[in-house]
Each structure stands twice: as structure tokens, then as C-alpha cells.
XYZ file of C-alpha atoms in Angstrom:
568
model
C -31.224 -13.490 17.006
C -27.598 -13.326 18.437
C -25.452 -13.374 15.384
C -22.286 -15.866 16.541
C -18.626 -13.655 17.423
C -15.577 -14.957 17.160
C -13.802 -16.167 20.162
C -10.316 -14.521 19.440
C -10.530 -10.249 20.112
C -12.316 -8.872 17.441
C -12.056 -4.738 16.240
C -14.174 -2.100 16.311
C -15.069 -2.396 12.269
C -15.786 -5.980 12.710
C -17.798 -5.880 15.796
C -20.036 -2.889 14.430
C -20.557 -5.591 11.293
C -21.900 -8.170 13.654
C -23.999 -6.020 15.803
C -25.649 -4.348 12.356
C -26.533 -7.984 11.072
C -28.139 -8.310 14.760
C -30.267 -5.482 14.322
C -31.492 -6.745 10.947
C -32.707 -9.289 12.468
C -34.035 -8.190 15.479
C -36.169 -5.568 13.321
C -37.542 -8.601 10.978
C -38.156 -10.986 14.010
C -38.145 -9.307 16.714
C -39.369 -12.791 18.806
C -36.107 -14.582 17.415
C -38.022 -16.778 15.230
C -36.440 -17.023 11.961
C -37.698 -20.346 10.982
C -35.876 -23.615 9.127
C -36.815 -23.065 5.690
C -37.659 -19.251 4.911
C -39.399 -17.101 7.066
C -40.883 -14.513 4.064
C -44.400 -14.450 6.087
C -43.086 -14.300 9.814
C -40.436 -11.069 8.814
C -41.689 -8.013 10.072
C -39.423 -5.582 9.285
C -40.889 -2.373 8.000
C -39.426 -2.737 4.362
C -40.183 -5.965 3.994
C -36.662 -7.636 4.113
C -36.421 -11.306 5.055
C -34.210 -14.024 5.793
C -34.052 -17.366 3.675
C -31.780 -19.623 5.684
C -32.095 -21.768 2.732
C -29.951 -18.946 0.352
C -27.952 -18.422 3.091
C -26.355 -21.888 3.096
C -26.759 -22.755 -0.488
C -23.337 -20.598 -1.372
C -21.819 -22.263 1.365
C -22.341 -25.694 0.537
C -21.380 -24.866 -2.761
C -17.886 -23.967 -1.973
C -17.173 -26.214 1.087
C -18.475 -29.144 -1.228
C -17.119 -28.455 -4.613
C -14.197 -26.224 -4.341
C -10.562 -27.330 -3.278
C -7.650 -25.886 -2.829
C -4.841 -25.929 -5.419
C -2.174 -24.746 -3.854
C 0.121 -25.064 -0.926
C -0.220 -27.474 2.180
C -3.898 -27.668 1.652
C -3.809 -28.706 -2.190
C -6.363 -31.317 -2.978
C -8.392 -30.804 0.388
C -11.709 -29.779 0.468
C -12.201 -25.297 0.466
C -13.782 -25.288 4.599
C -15.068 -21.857 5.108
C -14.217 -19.934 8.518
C -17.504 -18.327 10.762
C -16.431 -15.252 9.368
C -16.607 -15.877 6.010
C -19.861 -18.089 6.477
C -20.939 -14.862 8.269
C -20.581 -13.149 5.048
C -21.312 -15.348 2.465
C -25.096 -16.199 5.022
C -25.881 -12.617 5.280
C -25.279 -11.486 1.579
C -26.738 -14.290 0.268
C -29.694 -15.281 2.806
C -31.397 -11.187 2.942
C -33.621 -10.778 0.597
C -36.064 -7.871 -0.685
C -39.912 -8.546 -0.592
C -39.582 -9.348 -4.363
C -37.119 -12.583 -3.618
C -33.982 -10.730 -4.797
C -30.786 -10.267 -2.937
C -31.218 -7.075 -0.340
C -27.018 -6.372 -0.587
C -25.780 -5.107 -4.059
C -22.526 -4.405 -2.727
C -19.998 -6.125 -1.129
C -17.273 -4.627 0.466
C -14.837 -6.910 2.451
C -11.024 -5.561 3.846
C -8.698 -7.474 5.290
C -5.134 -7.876 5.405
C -3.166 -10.325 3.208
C -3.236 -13.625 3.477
C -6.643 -14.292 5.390
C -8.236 -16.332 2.194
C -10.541 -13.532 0.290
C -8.830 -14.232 -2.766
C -9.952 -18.065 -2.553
C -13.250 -17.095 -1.207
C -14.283 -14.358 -3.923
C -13.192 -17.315 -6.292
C -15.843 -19.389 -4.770
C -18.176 -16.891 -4.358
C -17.704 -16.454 -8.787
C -17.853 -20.022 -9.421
C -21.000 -19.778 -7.354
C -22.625 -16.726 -9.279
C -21.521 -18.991 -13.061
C -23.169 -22.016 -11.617
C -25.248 -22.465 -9.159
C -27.218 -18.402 -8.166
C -30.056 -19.314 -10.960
C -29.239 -15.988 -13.331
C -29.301 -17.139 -17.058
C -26.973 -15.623 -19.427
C -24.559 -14.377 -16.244
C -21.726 -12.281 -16.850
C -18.889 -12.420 -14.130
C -15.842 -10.576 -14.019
C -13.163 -9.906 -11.726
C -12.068 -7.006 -12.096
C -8.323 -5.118 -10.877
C -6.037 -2.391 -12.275
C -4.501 -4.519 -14.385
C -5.384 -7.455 -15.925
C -3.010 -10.125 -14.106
C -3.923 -8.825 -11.049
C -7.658 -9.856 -12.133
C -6.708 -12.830 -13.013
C -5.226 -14.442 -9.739
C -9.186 -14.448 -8.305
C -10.124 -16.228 -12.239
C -6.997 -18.424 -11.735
C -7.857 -19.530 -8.465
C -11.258 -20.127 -9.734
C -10.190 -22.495 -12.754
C -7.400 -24.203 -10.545
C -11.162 -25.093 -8.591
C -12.788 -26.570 -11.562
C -9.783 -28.166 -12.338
C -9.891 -30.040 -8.872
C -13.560 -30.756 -8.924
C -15.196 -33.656 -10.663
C -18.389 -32.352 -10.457
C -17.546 -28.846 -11.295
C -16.139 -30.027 -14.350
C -19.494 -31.450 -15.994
C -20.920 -28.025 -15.932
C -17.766 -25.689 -16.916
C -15.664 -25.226 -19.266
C -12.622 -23.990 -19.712
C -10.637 -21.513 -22.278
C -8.694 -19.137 -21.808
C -9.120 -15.951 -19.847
C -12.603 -17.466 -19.630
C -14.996 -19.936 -17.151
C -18.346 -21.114 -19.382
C -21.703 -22.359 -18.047
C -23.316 -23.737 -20.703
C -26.477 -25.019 -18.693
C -26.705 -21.095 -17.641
C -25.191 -19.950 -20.621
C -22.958 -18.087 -18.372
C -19.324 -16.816 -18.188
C -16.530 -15.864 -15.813
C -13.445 -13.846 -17.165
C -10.914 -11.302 -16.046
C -11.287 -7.502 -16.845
C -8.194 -5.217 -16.370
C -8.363 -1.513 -16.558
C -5.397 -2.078 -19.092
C -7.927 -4.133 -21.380
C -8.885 -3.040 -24.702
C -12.217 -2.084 -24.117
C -14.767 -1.833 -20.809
C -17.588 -0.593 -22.863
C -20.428 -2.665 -23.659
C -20.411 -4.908 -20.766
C -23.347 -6.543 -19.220
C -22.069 -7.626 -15.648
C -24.319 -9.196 -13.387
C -21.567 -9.896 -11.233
C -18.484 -8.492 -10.739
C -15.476 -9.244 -7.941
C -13.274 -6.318 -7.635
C -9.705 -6.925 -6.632
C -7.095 -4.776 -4.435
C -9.798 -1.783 -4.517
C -6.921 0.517 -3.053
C -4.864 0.065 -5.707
C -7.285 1.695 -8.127
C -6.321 5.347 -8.804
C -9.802 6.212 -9.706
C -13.403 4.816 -9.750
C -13.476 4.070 -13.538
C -13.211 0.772 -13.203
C -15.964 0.456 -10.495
C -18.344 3.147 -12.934
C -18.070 0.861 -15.590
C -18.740 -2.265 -13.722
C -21.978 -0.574 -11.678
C -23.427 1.334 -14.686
C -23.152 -1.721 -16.753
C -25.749 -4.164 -14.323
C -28.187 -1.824 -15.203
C -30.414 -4.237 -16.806
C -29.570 -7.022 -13.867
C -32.246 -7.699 -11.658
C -30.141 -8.598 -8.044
C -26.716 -7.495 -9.609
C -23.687 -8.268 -7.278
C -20.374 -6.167 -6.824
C -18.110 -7.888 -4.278
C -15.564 -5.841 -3.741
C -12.242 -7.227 -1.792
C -9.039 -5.040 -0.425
C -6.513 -4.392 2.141
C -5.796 -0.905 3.410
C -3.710 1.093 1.132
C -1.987 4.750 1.351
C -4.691 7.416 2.480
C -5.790 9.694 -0.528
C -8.907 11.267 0.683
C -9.785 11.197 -3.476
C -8.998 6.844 -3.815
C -11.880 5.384 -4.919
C -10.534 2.419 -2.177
C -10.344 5.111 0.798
C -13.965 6.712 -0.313
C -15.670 3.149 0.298
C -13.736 2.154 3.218
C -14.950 5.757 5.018
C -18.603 4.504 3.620
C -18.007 1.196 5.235
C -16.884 2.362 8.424
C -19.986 5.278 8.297
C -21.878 2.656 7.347
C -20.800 0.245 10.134
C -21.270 3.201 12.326
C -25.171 4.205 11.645
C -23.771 7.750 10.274
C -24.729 6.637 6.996
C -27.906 4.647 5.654
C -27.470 1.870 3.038
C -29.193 -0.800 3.158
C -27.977 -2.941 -0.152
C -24.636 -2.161 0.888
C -22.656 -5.025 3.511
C -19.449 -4.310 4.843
C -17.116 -6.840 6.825
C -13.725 -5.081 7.956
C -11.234 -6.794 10.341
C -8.292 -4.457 11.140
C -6.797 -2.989 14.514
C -8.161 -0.116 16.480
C -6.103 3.064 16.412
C -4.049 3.000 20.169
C -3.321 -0.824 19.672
C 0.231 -2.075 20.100
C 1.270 -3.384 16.484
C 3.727 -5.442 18.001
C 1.256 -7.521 20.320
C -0.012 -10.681 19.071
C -3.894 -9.628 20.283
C -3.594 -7.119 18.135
C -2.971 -9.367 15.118
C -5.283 -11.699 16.410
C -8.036 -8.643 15.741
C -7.354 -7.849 12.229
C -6.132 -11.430 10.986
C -9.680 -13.536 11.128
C -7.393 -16.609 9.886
C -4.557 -16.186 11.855
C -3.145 -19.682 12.786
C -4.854 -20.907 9.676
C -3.862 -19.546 6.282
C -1.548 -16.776 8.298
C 0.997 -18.332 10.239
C 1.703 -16.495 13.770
C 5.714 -16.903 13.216
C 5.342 -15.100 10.058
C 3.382 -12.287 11.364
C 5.978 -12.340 14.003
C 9.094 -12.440 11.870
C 7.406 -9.095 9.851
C 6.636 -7.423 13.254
C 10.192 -7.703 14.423
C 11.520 -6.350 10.615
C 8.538 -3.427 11.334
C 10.518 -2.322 14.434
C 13.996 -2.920 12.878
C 13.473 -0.871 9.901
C 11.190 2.047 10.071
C 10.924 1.759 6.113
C 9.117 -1.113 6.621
C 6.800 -0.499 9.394
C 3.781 1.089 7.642
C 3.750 -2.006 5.442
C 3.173 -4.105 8.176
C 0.435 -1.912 9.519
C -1.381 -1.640 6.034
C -0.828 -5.347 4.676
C -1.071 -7.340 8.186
C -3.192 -4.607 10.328
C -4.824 -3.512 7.586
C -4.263 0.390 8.289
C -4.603 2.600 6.321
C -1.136 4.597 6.547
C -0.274 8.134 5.674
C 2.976 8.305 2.845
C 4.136 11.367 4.957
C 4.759 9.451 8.004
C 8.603 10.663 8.755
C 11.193 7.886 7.534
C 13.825 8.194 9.567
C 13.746 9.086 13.396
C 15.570 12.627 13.907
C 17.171 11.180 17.638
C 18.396 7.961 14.957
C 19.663 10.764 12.993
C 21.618 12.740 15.471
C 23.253 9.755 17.398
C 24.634 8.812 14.458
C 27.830 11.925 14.608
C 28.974 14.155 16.499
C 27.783 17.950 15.422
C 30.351 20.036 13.989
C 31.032 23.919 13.647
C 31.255 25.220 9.950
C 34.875 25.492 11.249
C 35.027 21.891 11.788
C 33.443 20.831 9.053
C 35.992 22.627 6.949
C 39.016 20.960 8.092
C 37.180 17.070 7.523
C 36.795 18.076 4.099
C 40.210 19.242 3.772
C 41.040 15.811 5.362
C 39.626 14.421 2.348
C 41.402 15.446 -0.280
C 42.943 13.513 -2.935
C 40.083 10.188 -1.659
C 37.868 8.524 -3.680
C 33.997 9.827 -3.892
C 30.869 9.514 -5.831
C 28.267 12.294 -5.876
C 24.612 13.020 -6.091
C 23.028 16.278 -7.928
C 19.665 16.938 -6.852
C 18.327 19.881 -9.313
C 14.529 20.015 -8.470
C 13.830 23.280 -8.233
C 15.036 26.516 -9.629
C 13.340 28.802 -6.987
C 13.864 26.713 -3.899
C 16.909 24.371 -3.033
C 19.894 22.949 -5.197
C 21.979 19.776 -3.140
C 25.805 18.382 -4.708
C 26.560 15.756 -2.212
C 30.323 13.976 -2.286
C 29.958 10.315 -0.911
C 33.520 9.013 0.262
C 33.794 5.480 1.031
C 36.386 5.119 4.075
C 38.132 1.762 5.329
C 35.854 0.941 8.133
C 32.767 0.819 5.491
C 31.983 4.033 7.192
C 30.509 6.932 4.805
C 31.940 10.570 4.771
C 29.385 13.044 3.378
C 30.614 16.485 2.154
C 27.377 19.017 1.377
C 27.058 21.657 -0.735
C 23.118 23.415 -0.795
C 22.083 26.523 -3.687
C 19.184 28.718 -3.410
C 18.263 32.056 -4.620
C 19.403 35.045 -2.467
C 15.851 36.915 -3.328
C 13.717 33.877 -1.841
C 16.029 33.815 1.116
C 13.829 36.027 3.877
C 10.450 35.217 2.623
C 10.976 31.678 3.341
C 12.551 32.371 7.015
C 9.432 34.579 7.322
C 7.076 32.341 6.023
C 7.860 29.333 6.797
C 9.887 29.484 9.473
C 12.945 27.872 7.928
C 16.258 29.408 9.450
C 17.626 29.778 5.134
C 18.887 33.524 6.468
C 21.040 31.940 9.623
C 22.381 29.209 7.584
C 23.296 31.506 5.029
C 25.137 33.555 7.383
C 27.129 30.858 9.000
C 28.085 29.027 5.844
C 26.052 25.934 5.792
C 23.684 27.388 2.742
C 25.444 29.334 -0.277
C 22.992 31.780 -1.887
C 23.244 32.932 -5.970
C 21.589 36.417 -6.762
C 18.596 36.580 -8.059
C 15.289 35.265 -7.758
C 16.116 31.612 -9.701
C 19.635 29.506 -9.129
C 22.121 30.367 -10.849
C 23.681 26.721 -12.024
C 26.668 28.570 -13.814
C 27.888 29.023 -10.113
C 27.057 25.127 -9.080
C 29.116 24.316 -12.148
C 31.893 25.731 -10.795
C 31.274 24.396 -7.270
C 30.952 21.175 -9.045
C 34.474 21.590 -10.919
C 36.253 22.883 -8.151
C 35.302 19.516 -5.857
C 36.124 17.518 -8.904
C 40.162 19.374 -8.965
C 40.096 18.746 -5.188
C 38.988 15.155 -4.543
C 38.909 11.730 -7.056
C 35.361 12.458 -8.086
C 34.600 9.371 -10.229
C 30.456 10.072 -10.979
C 27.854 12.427 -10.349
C 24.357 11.070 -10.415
C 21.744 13.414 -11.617
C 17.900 13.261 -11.969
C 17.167 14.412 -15.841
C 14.594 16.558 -14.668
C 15.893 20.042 -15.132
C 19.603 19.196 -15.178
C 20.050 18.080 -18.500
C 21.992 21.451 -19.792
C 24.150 21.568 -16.607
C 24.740 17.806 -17.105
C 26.536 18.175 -20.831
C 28.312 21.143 -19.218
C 29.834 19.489 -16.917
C 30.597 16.400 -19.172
C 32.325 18.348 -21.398
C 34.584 19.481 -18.592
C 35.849 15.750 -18.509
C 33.275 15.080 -15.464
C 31.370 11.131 -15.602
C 27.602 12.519 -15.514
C 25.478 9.697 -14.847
C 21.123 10.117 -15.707
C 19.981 8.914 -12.639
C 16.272 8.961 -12.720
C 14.016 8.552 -9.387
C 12.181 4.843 -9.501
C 12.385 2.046 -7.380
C 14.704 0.091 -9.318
C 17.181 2.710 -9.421
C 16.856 4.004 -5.190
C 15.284 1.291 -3.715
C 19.027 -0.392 -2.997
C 20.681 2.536 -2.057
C 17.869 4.001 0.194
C 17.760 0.886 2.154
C 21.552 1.108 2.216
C 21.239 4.445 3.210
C 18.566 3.279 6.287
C 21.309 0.505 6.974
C 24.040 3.140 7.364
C 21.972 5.427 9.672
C 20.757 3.017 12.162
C 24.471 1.508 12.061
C 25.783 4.719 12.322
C 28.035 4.637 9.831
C 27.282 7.534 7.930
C 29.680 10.805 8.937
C 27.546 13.876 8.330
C 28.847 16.037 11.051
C 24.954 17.299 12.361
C 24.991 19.604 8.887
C 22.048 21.570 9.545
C 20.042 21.768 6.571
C 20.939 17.925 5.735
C 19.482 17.570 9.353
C 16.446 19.495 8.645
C 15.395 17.651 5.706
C 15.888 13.967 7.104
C 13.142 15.129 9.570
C 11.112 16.066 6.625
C 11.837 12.920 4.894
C 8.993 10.521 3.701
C 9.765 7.398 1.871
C 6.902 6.104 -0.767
C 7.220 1.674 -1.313
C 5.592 -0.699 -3.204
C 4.301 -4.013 -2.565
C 7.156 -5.726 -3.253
C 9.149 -3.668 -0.517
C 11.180 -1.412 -2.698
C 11.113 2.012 -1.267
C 12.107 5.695 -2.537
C 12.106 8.928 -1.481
C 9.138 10.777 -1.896
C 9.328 14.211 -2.449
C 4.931 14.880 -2.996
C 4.457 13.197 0.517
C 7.632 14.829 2.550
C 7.095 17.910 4.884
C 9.138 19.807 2.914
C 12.438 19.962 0.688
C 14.792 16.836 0.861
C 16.715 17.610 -2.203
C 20.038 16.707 0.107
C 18.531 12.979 1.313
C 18.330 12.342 -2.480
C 21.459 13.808 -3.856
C 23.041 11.403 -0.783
C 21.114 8.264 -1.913
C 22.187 8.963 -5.535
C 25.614 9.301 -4.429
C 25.251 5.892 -2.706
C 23.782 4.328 -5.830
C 27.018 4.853 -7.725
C 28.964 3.628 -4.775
C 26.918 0.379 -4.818
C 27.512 0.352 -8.927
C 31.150 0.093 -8.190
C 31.396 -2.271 -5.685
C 32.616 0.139 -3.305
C 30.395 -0.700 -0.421
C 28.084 -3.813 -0.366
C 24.592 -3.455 0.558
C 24.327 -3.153 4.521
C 21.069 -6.151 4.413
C 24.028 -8.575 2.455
C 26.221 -8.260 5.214
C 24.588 -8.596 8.533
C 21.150 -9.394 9.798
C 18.424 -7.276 11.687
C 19.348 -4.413 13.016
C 18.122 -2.999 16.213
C 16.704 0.823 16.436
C 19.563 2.937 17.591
């Protein structure tokens, strides 16, 4: 039997997941003849698996007849599956073992935003309370938190809401769907609940899988259908930041194995639509692969509106490939391209650099104190706003004089030749010495209109009342999105503009080419220091400097004041 393909391109994953339900069938009935209304006798596959066309549609007329949409330009209008989710929904639903129970216990299906699982998982619940014949049903949906569970329950009740006829059978309360014909139940379960202990699941929909920093969640959830005879876990994700330990990047790599033949497992069905590594993000065929809905629930100008802000800000690009490509993306992708970097001012001798700062006294500045490390690198960056909007950066980097050759031996980091040429100041020892970036710090502060310095807490607390009592402004600056997100996008903005005056400082350079930004689904992005190549302490003391600037007014965000801009 020729399972039906999409007519728009189709991926690797998603192929493989056609071509797998092929050879199911073609092992049960080999002469093509799966029959109208069960074929348990005719199957010969060696286990004993059949098909029952009539299970196979009975979750589909369910939700195409009973469930509506709540929301948006289809509210009121009646829930019409796509072939790929009838493909799903046929082929979890219609296998069965030789004992009449479901063949698939799990479900895993990744796609990116916006391609209707959410309103599909909430079918597929309803579905499981209702109408799959399991007395005494417990259904969750299940997520990190427990309003993240809730958006597949809410999307579920806005259903019953709509629905006559779902209404005789199911009640409502709150945080909970009730079946009293089945004497079943639907609620949300949050790893933040009070308790996940004593559960009895027979079903559970799991939510935004790579969100979940662990599996305990999941163990619960599977340990707990113990006593279910066809439990159900239908798990539903995009592709998140690769951990090789996520319990969301473990069962994508068994999907794809799966998908593959490297791996055996039978009660375990895997649908992935995504774009194959070499494809141009930027071409529409390419989002016609890993969006099954695109022109339906995702609209093509959107996609295109977040493919152009992909290639305009590089801070943005690997959430377009995760949350419309659905790729799974690497945090220590470089942020900022180094050529970007280097067009952006001319390169200066330590000579040169000298006499700009000496241009600068008596102006304005904010700065940034970056104190991660005792052993490693110390940054004190001065910010100084000029009239053009432009930014002047003045640099100061610490590190311990006994650490300086093993790192240029070991790692191939030049600390000995910027040391000798000025760019890197050294303090004996084998640990900073912050008494000497206090006076660094004081003597900037006699020289130039030093208004702030932004420091992280972490480890610069003592040096921080220090210099406070010396009449300095010491501002706790500490390193989350709502604090950097701003000024690292500012920062981005300034780059790209070139706007930011940074005379090709060497070890500055060096660790914008290490830089790695971490964001979050609402786009906010930091720094992130556990992902970069290596030390960026001067990128953060910069972006701290900036966040004070921003605090005062003294230079507007770079996204309030013009539109895209192109990649210099």
C-alpha cells in the first residue's frame, strides 16, 4: 500500500516517516489488500500487527466533526485536519497488536511553530476523555511549567466550549475536563505542581519536550501507565538548543535512528518535518519542507518577514532555524561576524590608541566591570557617547602575570605579545590583584566624567564598596535578559552600523570572535559565557557599559530609531 506524500517538497525526517508506515504495510499485506472494515485475519506480518481502517478514522472524525476552532480567523469553523496530521492520527490509531490494542505507545511529533500540533494534541485529548473506550481515563498534558500545560487543556476546553455535542458528555472545572459516561478526566500537570506522585495516566500529551531540562517529567508520566493496558504518550516539540543530555534532543536522535532503521521500536511513531542540513534557510522550498501548514495556519509573508530579520540580525538567525526550520541549533554558534567586526574601525597602534583616549578627556562615559575570574581575565570598559550617536570604547584587560605563558602555550592565545605591546596589563602573582584595578579604576574616574560603573555581583562585591567609598556610582548589574537583552541588541545595532569606535583592540577583537549569545523565546538575548569559545569578559563589560548609557537616555536604542539593517 502506497502511503499518500505531500505534494509540496518534503525532508528527509518526514519522508523516512512515510516510507516506514509503507513498509508496515507492505510486511502485513504484502498483496495491498487491507480491506474496508479491519483486516485482523488477512495481516500477515510476522508479529501479528494489523490495520483497522475503522480506528484509523474514528479519531479523525472525532475532531473534524466535533472540534472547532476558538481562536483567530478560523473561530467558530469546523477543526479540518491536514494529510499529514490524518497521516498521524490513521497510523497511531489504526495499528494494532494481535490482542486489539494500540501497536504505538509513543508519540513523538516535531515541528516548527505555528503548524497546528497544539490544536491537534487538543483533539487528540478530547478524543482519549471521550470517545477511545478506556474507563476511568486519566489525561494530562504535561510541560515544564504548568501554564505552558495548560495552553494544549485550554485549547481543549475552548473545544467543548464550541461544541454542542461535546458539551453533553463533558464537563467543565477548572484546571480540569470530566467524562462522566467514562468516568474520565483531562487536566494540566506542570513540573512546578505540587506533587507528580501517585498518578495513574493512561494518556499523557507532552508539551515543548525541548524545553524540559531533564526526563523527570516524562519518568513520571511513563512509569505511572503501568497498570494501562494501550497507554498513550504523545509527545509534541520544536527543535530546541542541542544538549546531547536534553531529554528533547535524546528522543529526537531516537526518532531520527528510528526513522532511519538504526534503531528498532516498534510501539514508538515518529513524524518530523524540518529542513535538511545544506538547505538555503532563506528559500521558500525550504520552508515549504519543514512547515506542513505553510499557507494555512503559517502565513508565507510571515515566514518571509522573519527570514529577512534572520539575515539582518545574526542574533536572530538561529531562532528562525529552530522555531520555523525546526533545527536544532548549537548556543556556540559565533554572534557576531569577525569581517562585521573589523569593518567597523580602522585598527590602531597602542600609540594611537593612546592619543584617542587622551582626546577624551574631561567627556562624559559610563563603564562596565566584568570580574569573572580571578585566574583568567579582568575587563573595565569606558563607554563615551559622542555627537554623531557614535560610541568611543576605551579598554582596560587584568590577568595574572604567572598564568601568562601557560595560556600562550596552551592555548595558543597571544596573552605574552599583548602583554608586551600594551594592550593586556598583567598583576603578579598567580590570582588578580583587584587592589591594582582599583586604582586603574580611580585614575579613569580623575581623568574622564565617569558617571557609573556596572558590575556583575559575582565576585566583585568587595571591590564594588571600595570603590564606592572613593565617591565612584557602583551600579549591581547582574547578567539576565531583562537587564542585557536591550543593550546587547544595541550593541548588535552599533556594530553592523558601525558606530562603535574600538580602534581593532586586539584582545576586544579576539573575544567578539569567541562570542556566543544565549535567547529566549521571546527574543531577548545575552551573552553567554558557558556556550562562547572562550573568554568574553570585554563584550560584557561593553554591553554593561551600554546598559547605563541606555538608563540615562544617552543613546536611544538603535531598533527605535531606524528599521532593518543590512549585514555590513
Amino acid at each position: 500500500m502506497r502511503v499518500p506524500r505531500p505534494e509540496r517538497p518534503t525532508g528527509q525526517l518526514e519522508e523516512l516517516a512515510y516510507r516506514r508506515a509503507e513498509a508496515l504495510f507492505a510486511a502485513a499485506y504484502p498483496d495491498g489488500d487491507v480491506g474496508r472494515w479491519g483486516a485482523s485475519k488477512k495481516s500477515k506480518h510476522p508479529l501479528g500487527y494489523w490495520y483497522d481502517p475503522v480506528s484509523a478514522e474514528r479519531p479523525v472524525i472525532f475532531i473534524e466533526t466535533l472540534c472547532c476552532h476558538a481562536k483567530g480567523e478560523w473561530a467558530g469553523k469546523a477543526f479540518t485536519l491536514e494529510e499529514w496530521q490524518k497521516f498521524s492520527l490513521r497510523q497511531v490509531f489504526g495499528w494494532l497488536r494481535p490482542d486489539g490494542t494500540r501497536l504505538y505507545r509513543v508519540v513523538f511529533i516535531e515541528i516548527p511553530r505555528k503548524n497546528g500540533k497544539t490544536l491537534e494534541a487538543a483533539g487528540v485529548g478530547l478524543y482519549l476523555l471521550v470517545a477511545d473506550g478506556e474507563h476511568g481515563a486519566e489525561i494530562y498534558s504535561a510541560a515544564t511549567k504548568k501554564d505552558q500545560a495548560k495552553l494544549v487543556h485550554d485549547a481543549a476546553i475552548a473545544m467543548v466550549r464550541a461544541s454542542a455535542q461535546l458539551k453533553r458528555y463533558v464537563r467543565i472545572y477548572r484546571n480540569n475536563l470530566h467524562c462522566s459516561r467514562m468516568g474520565s478526566k483531562f487536566e494540566p500537570l506542570g513540573a512546578d505542581s505540587n506533587t507528580l506522585d501517585g498518578l495513574n495516566p493512561s494518556a499523557a500529551i507532552v508539551d515543548e519536550l525541548h524545553a524540559h531540562k531533564d526526563r523527570s517529567v516524562l519518568d513520571v508520566l511513563d512509569t505511572g501507565m503501568g497498570a494501562r493496558r494501550q497507554p498513550l504518550l504523545w509527545e509534541i516539540t520544536t527543535a530546541g538548543l542541542y544538549d546531547p543530555e536534553s531529554i528533547g534532543w535524546l528522543q529526537h536522535e531516537h526518532a531520527r535512528q528510528v526513522l532511519q532503521g538504526a534503531l528498532e521500536d516498534d510501539a514508538f511513531f515518529a513524524f518530523v518535518a524540518a529542513a535538511d542540513p545544506g538547505d538555503d534557510w532563506s528559500k521558500p522550498a525550504t520552508w515549504q519542507k519543514a512547515n506542513p501548514n505553510l499557507g494555512i495556519s503559517v502565513k508565507a509573508d510571515y515566514l518571509a518577514r522573519q527570514c529577512r530579520k534572520a539575515e539582518q540580525q545574526a542574533s536572530f538567525r538561529n531562532t528562525f532555524l529552530r522555531y520555523h526550520l525546526n533545527l536544532w541549533t548549537e548556543q556556540k554558534d559565533t554572534w557576531l561576524p569577525i569581517e562585521t567586526w573589523n569593518a567597523g574601525d580602522v585598527v590602531c597602534s597602542r600609540l594611537q590608541m593612546a592619543e584617542r583616549e587622551a582626546a577624551l578627556a574631561g567627556e562624559v562615559c559610563y563603564a562596565g566591570l566584568d570580574l569573572a575570574s580571578k585566574v583568567d581575565i579582568a575587563a573595565l570598559v569606558l563607554a563615551f557617547v559622542r555627537p554623531d550617536t557614535s560610541i568611543d570604547l576605551v579598554c582596560r584587560f587584568w590577568v595574572p602575570e604567572e598564568r601568562i605563558l601557560e595560556r600562550a602555550r596552551k592555548d595558543r592565545v597571544p596573552y605574552d605579545a599583548w602583554r608586551r605591546d600594551g594592550w593586556l596589563l598583567a598583576t603578579s602573582g598567580n590570582v588578580i590583584d583587584y587592589d591594582v584595578i582599583k586604582t586603574e579604576a580611580l585614575a579613569l574616574a580623575g581623568m574622564h566624567k565617569l558617571q557609573e560603573i556596572a558590575f556583575d555581583p559575582w565576585n566583585a562585591t568587595q571591590i564594588a564598596t571600595q570603590l564606592a567609598g572613593e565617591g565612584l556610582t557602583m551600579v549591581e548589574t547582574r547578567q539576565g535578559f531583562r537587564t542585557l537583552s536591550e543593550p546587547s541588541k544595541n550593541f548588535e545595532g552599533l556594530v553592523r552600523e558601525k558606530k562603535l569606535r574600538h580602534g581593532g583592540h586586539p584582545v576586544l577583537r579576539w573575544m567578539v570572535a569567541n562570542a556566543a549569545i544565549r535567547a529566549d523565546e521571546n527574543d531577548n538575548i545575552a551573552p553567554s559565557k558557558r556556550s562562547s569559545a572562550d573568554r568574553i569578559d570585554g563584550v560584557v563589560a561593553t554591553i554593561m557599559a551600554l546598559s547605563r548609557a541606555l538608563v540615562h537616555g544617552a543613546r536611544p536604542s538603535i531598533y527605535e530609531t531606524r528599521g532593518a539593517i543590512e549585514l555590513g
